[in-house]
Short mmCIF file of N, CA and C in Angstrom, two decimals:
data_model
loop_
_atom_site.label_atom_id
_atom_site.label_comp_id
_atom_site.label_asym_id
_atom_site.label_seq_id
_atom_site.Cartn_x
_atom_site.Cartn_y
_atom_site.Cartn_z
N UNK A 1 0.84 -1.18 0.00
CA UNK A 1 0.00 0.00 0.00
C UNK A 1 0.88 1.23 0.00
N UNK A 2 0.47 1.96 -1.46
CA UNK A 2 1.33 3.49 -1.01
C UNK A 2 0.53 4.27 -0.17
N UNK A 3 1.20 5.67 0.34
CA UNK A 3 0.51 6.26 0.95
C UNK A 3 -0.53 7.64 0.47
N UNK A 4 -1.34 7.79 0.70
CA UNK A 4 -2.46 8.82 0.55
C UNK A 4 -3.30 8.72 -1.07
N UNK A 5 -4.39 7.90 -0.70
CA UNK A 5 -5.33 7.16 -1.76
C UNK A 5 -4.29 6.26 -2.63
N UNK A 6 -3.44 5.47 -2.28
CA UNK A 6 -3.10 4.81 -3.25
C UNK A 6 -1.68 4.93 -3.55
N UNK A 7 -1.03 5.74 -3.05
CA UNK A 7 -0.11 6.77 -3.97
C UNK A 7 -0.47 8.18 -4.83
N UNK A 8 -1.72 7.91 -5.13
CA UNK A 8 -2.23 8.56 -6.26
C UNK A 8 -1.93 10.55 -5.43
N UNK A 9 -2.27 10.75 -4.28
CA UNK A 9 -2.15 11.68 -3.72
C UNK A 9 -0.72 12.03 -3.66
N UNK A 10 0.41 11.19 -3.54
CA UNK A 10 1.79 11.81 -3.46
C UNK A 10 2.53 12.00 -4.41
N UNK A 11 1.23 11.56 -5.95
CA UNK A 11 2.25 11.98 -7.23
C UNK A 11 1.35 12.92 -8.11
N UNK A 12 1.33 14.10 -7.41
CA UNK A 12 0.86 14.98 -8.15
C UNK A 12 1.11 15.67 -9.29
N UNK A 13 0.17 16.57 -10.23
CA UNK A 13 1.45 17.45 -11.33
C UNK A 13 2.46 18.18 -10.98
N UNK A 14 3.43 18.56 -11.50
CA UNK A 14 4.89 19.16 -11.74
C UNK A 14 4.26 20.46 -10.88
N UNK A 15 3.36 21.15 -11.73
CA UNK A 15 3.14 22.49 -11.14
C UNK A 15 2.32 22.45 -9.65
N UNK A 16 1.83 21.28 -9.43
CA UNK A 16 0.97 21.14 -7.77
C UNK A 16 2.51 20.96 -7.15
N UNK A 17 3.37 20.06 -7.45
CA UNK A 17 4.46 19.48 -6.73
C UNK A 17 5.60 20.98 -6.31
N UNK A 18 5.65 22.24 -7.50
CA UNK A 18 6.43 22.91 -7.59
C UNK A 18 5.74 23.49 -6.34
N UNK A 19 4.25 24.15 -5.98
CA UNK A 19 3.79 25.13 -5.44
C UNK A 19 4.12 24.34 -3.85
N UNK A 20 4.14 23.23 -3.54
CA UNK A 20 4.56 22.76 -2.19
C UNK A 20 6.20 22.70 -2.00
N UNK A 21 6.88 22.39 -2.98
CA UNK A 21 8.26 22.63 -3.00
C UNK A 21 8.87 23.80 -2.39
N UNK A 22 7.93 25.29 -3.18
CA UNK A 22 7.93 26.72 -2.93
C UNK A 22 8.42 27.07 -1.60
N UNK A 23 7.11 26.63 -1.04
CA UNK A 23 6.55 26.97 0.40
C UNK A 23 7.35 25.74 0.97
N UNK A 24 7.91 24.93 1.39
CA UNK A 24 8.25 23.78 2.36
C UNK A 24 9.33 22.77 1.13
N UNK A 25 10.39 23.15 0.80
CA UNK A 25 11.11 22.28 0.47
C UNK A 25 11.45 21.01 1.17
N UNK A 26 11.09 20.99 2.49
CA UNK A 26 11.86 19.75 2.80
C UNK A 26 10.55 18.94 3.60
N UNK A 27 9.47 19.20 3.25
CA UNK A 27 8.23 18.27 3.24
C UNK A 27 8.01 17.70 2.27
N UNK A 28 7.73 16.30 2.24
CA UNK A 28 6.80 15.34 1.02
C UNK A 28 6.01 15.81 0.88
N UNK A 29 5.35 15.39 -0.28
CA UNK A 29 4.23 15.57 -1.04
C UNK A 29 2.87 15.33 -0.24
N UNK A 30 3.51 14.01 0.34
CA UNK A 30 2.42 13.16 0.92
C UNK A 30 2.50 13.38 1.87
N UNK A 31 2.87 13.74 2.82
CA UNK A 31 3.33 15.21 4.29
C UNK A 31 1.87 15.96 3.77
N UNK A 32 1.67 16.77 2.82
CA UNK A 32 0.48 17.54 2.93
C UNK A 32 -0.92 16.87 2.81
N UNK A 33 -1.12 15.77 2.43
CA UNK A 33 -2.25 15.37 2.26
C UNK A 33 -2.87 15.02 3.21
N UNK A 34 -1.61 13.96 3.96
CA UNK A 34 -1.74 13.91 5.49
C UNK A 34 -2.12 14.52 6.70
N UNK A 35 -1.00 15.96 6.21
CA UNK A 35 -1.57 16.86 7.10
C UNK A 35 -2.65 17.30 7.07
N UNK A 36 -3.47 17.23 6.00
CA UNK A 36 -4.52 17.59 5.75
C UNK A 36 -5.68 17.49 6.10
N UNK A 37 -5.86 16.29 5.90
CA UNK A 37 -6.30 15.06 6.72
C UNK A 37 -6.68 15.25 8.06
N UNK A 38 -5.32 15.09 8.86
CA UNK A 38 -4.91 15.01 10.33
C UNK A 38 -5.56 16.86 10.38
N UNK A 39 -5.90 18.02 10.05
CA UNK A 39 -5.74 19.03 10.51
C UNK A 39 -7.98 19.29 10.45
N UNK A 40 -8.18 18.67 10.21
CA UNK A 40 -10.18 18.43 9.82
C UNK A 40 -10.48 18.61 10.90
N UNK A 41 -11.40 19.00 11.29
CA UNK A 41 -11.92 19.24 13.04
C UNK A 41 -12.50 17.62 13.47
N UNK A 42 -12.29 17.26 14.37
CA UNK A 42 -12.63 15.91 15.31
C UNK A 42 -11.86 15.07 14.48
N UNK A 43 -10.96 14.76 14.08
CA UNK A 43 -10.02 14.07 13.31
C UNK A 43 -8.79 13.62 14.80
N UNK A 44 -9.01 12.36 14.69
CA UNK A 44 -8.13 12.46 16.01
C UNK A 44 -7.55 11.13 15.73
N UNK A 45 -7.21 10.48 14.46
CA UNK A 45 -6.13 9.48 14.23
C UNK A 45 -6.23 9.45 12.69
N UNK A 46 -5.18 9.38 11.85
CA UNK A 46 -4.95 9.82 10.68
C UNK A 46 -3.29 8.15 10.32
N UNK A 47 -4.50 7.05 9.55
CA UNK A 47 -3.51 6.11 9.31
C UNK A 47 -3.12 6.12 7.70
N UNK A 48 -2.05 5.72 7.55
CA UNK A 48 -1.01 6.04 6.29
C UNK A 48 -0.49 4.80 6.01
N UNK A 49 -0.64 4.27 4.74
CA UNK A 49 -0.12 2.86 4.22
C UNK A 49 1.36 3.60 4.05
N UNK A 50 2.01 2.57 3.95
CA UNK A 50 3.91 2.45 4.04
C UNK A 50 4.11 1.40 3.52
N UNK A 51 5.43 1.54 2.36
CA UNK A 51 5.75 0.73 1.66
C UNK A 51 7.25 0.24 1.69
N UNK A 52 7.55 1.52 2.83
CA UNK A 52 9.08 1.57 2.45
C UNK A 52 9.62 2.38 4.28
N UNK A 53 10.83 1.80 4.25
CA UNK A 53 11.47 2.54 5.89
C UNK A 53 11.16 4.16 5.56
N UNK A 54 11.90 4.65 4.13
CA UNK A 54 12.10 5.92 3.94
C UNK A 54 10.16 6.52 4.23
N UNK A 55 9.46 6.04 3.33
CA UNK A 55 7.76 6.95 3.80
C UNK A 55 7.77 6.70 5.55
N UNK A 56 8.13 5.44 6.18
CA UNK A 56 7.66 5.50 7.55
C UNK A 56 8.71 6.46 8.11
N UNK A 57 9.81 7.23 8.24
CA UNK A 57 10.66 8.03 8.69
C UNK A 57 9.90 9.07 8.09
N UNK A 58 9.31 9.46 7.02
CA UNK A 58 8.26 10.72 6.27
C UNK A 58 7.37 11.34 7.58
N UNK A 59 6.99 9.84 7.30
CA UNK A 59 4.81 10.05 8.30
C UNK A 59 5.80 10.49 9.61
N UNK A 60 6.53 9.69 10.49
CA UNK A 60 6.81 9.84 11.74
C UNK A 60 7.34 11.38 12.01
N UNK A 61 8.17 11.56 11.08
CA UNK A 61 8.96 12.47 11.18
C UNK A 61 8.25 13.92 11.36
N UNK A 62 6.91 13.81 10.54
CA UNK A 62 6.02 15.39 10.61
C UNK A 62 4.64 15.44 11.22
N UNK A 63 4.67 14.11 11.75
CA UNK A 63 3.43 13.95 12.38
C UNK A 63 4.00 13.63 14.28
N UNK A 64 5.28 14.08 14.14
CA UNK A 64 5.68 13.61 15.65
C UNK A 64 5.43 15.20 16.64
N UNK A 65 5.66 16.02 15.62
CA UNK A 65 5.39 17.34 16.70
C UNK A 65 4.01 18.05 15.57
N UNK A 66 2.79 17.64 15.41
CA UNK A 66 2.45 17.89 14.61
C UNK A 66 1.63 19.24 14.69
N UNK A 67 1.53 19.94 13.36
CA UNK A 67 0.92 21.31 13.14
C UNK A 67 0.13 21.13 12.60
N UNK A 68 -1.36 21.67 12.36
CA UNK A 68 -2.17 21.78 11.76
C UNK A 68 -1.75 22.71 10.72
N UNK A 69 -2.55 22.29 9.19
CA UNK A 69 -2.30 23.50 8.66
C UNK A 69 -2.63 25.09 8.75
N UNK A 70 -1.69 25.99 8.23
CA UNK A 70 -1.77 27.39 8.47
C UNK A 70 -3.21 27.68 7.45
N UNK A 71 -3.52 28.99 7.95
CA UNK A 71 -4.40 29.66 6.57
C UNK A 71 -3.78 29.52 4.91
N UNK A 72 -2.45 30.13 5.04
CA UNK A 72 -1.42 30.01 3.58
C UNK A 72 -1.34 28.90 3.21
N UNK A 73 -1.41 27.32 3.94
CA UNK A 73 -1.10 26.26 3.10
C UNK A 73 -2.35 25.78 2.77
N UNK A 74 -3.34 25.86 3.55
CA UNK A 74 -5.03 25.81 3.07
C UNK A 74 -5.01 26.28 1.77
N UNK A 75 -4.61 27.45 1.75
CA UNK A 75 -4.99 28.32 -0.07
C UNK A 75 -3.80 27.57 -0.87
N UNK A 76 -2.52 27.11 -0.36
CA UNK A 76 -2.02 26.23 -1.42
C UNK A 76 -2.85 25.33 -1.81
N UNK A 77 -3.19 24.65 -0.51
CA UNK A 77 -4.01 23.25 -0.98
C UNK A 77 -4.95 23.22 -1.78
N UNK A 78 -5.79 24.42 -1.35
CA UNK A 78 -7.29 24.45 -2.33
C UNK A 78 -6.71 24.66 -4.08
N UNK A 79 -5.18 25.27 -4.13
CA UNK A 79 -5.17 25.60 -5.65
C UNK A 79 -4.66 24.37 -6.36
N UNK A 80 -4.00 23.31 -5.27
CA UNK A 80 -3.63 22.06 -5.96
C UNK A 80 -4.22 21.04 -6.07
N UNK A 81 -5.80 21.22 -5.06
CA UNK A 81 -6.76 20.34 -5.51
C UNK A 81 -7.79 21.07 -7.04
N UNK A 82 -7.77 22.33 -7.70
CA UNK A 82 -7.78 22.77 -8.76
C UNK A 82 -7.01 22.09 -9.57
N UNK A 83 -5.34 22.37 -9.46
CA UNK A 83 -4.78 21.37 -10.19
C UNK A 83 -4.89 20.12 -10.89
N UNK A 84 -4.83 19.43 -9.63
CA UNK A 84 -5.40 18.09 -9.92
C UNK A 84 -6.74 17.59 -10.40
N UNK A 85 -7.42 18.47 -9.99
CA UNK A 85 -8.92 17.88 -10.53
C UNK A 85 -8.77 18.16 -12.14
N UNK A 86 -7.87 19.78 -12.37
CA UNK A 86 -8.00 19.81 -13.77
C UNK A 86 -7.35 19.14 -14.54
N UNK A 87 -6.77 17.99 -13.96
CA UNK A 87 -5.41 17.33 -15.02
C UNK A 87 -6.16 15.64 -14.71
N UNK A 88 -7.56 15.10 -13.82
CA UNK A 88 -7.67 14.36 -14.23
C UNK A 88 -8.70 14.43 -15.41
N UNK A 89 -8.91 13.09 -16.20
CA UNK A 89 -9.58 13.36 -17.52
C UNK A 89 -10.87 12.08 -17.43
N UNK A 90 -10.47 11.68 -16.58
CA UNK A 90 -12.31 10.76 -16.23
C UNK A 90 -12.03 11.00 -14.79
N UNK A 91 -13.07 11.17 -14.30
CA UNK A 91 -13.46 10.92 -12.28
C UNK A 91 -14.19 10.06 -12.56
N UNK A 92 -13.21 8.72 -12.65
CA UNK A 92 -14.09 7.84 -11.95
C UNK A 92 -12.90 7.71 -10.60
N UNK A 93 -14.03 6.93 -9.77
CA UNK A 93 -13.77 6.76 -8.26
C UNK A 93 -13.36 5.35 -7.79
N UNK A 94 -13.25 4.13 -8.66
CA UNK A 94 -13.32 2.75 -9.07
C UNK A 94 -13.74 1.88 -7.74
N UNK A 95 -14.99 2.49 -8.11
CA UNK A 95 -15.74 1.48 -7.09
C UNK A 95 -16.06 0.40 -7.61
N UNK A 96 -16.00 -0.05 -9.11
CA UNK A 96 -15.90 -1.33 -9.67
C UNK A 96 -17.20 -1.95 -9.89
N UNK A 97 -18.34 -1.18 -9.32
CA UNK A 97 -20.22 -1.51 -9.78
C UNK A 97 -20.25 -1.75 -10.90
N UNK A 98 -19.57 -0.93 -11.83
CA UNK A 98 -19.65 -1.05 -13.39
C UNK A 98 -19.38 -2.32 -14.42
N UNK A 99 -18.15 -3.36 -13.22
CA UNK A 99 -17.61 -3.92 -13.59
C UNK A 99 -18.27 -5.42 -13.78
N UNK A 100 -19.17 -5.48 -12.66
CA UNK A 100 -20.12 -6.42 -12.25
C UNK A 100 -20.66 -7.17 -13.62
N UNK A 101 -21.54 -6.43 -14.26
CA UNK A 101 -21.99 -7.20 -15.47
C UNK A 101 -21.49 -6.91 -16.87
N UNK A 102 -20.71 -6.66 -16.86
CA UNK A 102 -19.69 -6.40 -18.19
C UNK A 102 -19.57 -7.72 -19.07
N UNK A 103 -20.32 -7.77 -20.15
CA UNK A 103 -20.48 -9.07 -20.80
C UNK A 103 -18.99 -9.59 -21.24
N UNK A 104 -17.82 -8.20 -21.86
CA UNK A 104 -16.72 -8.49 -22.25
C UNK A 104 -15.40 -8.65 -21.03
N UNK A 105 -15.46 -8.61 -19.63
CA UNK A 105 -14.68 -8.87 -19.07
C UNK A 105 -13.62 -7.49 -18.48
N UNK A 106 -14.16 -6.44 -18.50
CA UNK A 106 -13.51 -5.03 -19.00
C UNK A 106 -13.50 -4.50 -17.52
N UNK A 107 -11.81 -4.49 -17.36
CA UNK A 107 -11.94 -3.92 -15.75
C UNK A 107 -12.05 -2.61 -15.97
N UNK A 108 -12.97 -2.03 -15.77
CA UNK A 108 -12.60 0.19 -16.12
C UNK A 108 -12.30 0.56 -15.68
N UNK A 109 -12.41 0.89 -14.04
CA UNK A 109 -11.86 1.47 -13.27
C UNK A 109 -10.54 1.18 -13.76
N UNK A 110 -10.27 -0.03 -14.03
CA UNK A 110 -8.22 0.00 -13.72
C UNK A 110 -7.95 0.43 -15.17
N UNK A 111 -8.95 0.74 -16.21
CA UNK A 111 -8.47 1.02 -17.12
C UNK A 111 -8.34 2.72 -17.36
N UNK A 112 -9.69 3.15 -16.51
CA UNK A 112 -9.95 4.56 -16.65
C UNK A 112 -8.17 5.36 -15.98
N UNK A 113 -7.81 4.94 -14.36
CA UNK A 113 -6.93 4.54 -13.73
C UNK A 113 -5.71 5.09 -14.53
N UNK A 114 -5.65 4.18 -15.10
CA UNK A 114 -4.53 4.41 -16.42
C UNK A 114 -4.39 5.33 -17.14
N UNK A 115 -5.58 5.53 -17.95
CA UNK A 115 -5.79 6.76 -18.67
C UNK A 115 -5.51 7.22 -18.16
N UNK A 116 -5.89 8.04 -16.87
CA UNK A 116 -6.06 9.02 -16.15
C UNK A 116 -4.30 9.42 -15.94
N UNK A 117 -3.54 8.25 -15.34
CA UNK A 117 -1.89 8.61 -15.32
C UNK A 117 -1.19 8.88 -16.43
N UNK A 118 -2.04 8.07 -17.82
CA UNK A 118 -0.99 8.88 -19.10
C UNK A 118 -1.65 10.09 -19.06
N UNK A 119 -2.43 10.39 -18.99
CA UNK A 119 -2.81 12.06 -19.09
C UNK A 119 -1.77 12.96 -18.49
N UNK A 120 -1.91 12.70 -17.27
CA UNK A 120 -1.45 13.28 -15.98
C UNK A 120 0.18 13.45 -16.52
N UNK A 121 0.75 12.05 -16.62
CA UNK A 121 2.21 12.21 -16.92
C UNK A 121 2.78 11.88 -18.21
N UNK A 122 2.12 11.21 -19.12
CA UNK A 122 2.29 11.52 -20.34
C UNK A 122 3.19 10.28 -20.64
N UNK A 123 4.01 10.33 -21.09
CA UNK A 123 5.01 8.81 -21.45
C UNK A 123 5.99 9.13 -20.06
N UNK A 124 5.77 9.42 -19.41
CA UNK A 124 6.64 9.38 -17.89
C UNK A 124 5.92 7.80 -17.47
N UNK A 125 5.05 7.72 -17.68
CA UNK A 125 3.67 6.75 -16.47
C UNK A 125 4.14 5.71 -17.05
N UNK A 126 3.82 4.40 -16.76
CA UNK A 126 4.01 3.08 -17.37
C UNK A 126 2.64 2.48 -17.99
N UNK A 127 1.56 3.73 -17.70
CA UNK A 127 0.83 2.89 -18.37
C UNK A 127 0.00 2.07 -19.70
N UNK A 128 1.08 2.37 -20.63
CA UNK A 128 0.82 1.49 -21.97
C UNK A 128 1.27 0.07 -21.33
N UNK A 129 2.10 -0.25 -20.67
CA UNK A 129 2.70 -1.45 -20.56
C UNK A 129 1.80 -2.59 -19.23
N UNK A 130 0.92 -1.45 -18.31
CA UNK A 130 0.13 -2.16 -17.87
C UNK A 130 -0.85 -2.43 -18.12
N UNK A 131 -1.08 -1.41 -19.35
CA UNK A 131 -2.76 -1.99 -20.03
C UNK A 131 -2.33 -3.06 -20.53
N UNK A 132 -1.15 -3.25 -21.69
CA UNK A 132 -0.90 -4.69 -22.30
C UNK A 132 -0.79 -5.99 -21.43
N UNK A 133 -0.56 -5.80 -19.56
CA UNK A 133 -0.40 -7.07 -19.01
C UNK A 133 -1.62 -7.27 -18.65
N UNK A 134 -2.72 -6.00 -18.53
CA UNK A 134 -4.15 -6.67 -18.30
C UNK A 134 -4.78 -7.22 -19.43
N UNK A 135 -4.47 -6.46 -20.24
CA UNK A 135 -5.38 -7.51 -21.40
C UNK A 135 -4.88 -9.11 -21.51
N UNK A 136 -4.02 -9.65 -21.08
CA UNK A 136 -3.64 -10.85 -21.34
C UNK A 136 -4.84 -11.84 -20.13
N UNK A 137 -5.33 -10.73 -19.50
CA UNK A 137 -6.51 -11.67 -17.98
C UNK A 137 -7.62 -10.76 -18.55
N UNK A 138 -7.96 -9.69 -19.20
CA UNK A 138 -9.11 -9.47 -18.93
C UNK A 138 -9.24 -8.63 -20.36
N UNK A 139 -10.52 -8.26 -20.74
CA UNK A 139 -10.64 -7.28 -22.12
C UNK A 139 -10.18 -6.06 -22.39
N UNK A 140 -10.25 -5.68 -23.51
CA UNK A 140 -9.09 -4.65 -23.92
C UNK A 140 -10.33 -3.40 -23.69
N UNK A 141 -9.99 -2.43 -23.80
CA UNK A 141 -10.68 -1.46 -24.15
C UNK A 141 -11.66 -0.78 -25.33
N UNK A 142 -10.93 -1.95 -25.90
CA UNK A 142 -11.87 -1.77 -27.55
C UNK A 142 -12.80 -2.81 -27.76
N UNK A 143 -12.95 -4.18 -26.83
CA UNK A 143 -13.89 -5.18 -26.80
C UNK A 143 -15.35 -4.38 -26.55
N UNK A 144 -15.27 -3.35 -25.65
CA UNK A 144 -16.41 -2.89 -25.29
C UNK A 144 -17.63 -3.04 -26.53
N UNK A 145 -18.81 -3.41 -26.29
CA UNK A 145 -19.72 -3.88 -27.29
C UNK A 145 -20.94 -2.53 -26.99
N UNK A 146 -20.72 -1.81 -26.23
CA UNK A 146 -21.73 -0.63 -26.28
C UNK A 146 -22.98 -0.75 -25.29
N UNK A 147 -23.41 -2.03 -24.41
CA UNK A 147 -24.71 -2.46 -23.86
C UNK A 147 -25.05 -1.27 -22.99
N UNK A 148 -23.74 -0.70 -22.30
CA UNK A 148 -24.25 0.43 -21.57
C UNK A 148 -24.62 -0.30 -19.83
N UNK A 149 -24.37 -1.84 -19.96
CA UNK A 149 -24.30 -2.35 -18.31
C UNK A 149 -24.06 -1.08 -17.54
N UNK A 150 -22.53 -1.43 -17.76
CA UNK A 150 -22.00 -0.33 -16.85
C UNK A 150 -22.33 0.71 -16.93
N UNK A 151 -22.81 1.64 -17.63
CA UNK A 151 -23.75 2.83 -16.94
C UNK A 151 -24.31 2.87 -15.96
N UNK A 152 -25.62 1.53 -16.06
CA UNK A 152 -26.53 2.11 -15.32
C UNK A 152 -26.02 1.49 -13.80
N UNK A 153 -24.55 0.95 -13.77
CA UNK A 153 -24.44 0.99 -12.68
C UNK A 153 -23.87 2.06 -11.98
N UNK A 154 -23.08 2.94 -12.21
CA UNK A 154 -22.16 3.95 -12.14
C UNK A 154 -22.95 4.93 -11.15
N UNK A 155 -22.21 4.93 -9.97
CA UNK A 155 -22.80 6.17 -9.11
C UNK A 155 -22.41 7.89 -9.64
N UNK A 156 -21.57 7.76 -10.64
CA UNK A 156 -20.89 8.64 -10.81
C UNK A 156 -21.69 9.41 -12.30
N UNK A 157 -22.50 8.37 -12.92
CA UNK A 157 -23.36 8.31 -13.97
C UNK A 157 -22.32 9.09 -15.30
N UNK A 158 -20.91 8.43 -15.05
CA UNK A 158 -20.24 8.61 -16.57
C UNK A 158 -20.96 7.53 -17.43
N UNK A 159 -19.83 8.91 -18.79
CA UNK A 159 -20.52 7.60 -19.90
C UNK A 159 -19.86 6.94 -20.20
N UNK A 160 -19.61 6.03 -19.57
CA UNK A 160 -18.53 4.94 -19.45
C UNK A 160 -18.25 4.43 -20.88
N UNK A 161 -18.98 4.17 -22.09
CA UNK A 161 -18.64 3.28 -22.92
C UNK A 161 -18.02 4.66 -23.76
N UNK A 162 -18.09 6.14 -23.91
CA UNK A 162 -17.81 6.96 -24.63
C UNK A 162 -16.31 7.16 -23.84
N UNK A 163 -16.06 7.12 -22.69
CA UNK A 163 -14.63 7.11 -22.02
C UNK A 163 -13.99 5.96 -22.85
N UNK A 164 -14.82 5.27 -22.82
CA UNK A 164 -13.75 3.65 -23.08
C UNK A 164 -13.41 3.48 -24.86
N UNK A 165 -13.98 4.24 -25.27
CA UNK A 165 -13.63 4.68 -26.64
C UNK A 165 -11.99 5.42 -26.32
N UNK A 166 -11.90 6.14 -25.67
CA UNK A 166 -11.17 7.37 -25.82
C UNK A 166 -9.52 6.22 -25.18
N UNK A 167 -10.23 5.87 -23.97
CA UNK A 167 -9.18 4.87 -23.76
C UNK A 167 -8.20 3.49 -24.78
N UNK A 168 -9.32 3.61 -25.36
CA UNK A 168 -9.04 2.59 -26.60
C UNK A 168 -8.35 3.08 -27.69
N UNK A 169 -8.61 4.53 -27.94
CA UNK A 169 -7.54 4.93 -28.97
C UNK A 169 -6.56 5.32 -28.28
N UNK A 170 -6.22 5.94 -27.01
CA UNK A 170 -4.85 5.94 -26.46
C UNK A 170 -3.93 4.36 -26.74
N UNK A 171 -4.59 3.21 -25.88
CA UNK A 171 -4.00 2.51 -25.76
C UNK A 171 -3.64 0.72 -26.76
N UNK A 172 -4.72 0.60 -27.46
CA UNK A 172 -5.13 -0.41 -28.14
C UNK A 172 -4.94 0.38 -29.97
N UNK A 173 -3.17 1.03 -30.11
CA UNK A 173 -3.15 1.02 -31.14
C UNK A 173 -2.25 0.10 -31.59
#
């Protein structure tokens, strides 16, 4: 388990990563999310997956005399959750409902997932190479047959089969 949603929280864009760099060079990434977290009113235990000695020396290290955040890092935060929201390119949330009756076998979430990191990082991400190891267990992105299952399961009420187009020409050329 990485830490803060996944990892997904401690690898933000260049320009979210620069604006915490700015202000606090020698805090992680994942130091703010945390803190973030930990700083919510009645919030009174704040747990963090660890993958590695170096993140558990991270968490310990800024959560041992800990500060709530200031007013100034609040308005960072609010502009790097702007950031981020504007650099992902599907919200889905992969709660995996969708996935349930999928006649072709089509994990989305882990595909949307993907998309979502080549967007984000572009040929930095690995993920051409993990769409190709899922398709070898499960359907490609272009199997999709259109039924629209997964719609009507979707709390999120994307249009899942018009995403999965888009995913399909990224990755299934």
């Amino acid at each position: 388990m990485e830490p803060i949603k996944g990892g997904i929280l401690a690898k933000v864009p260049a320009e979210a990563k620069k604006m915490f760099r700015d202000y606090a060079p020698d805090l992680s990434v994942a130091s703010w999310a945390i803190r973030f977290a930990a700083s919510q009113p009645n919030v009174m235990m704040v747990l963090s997956g660890m993958s590695s000695y170096e993140q558990l020396m991270d968490n310990t290290g800024y959560m041992k005399n800990f500060k709530s955040l200031n007013e100034e890092e609040m308005t960072i935060i609010n502009k790097v959750i702007g950031i981020i929201n504007s650099s992902i390119a599907i919200q889905c949330t992969g709660c995996q409902y969708c996935v349930e009756g999928c006649p072709k076998k089509i994990p989305i979430p882990k595909y949307f997932a993907l998309y979502n990191a080549y967007v984000q990082f572009k040929e930095a991400s690995n993920s051409k190479v993990y769409y190709r190891n899922y398709t070898d267990k499960y359907g490609r992105a272009s199997d999709c047959i259109g039924c629209r299952q997964c719609e009507n399961h979707c709390p999120q009420h994307l249009s899942i089969v018009d995403r999965l187009k888009e995913v399909a020409t990224t990755f299934d050329k």
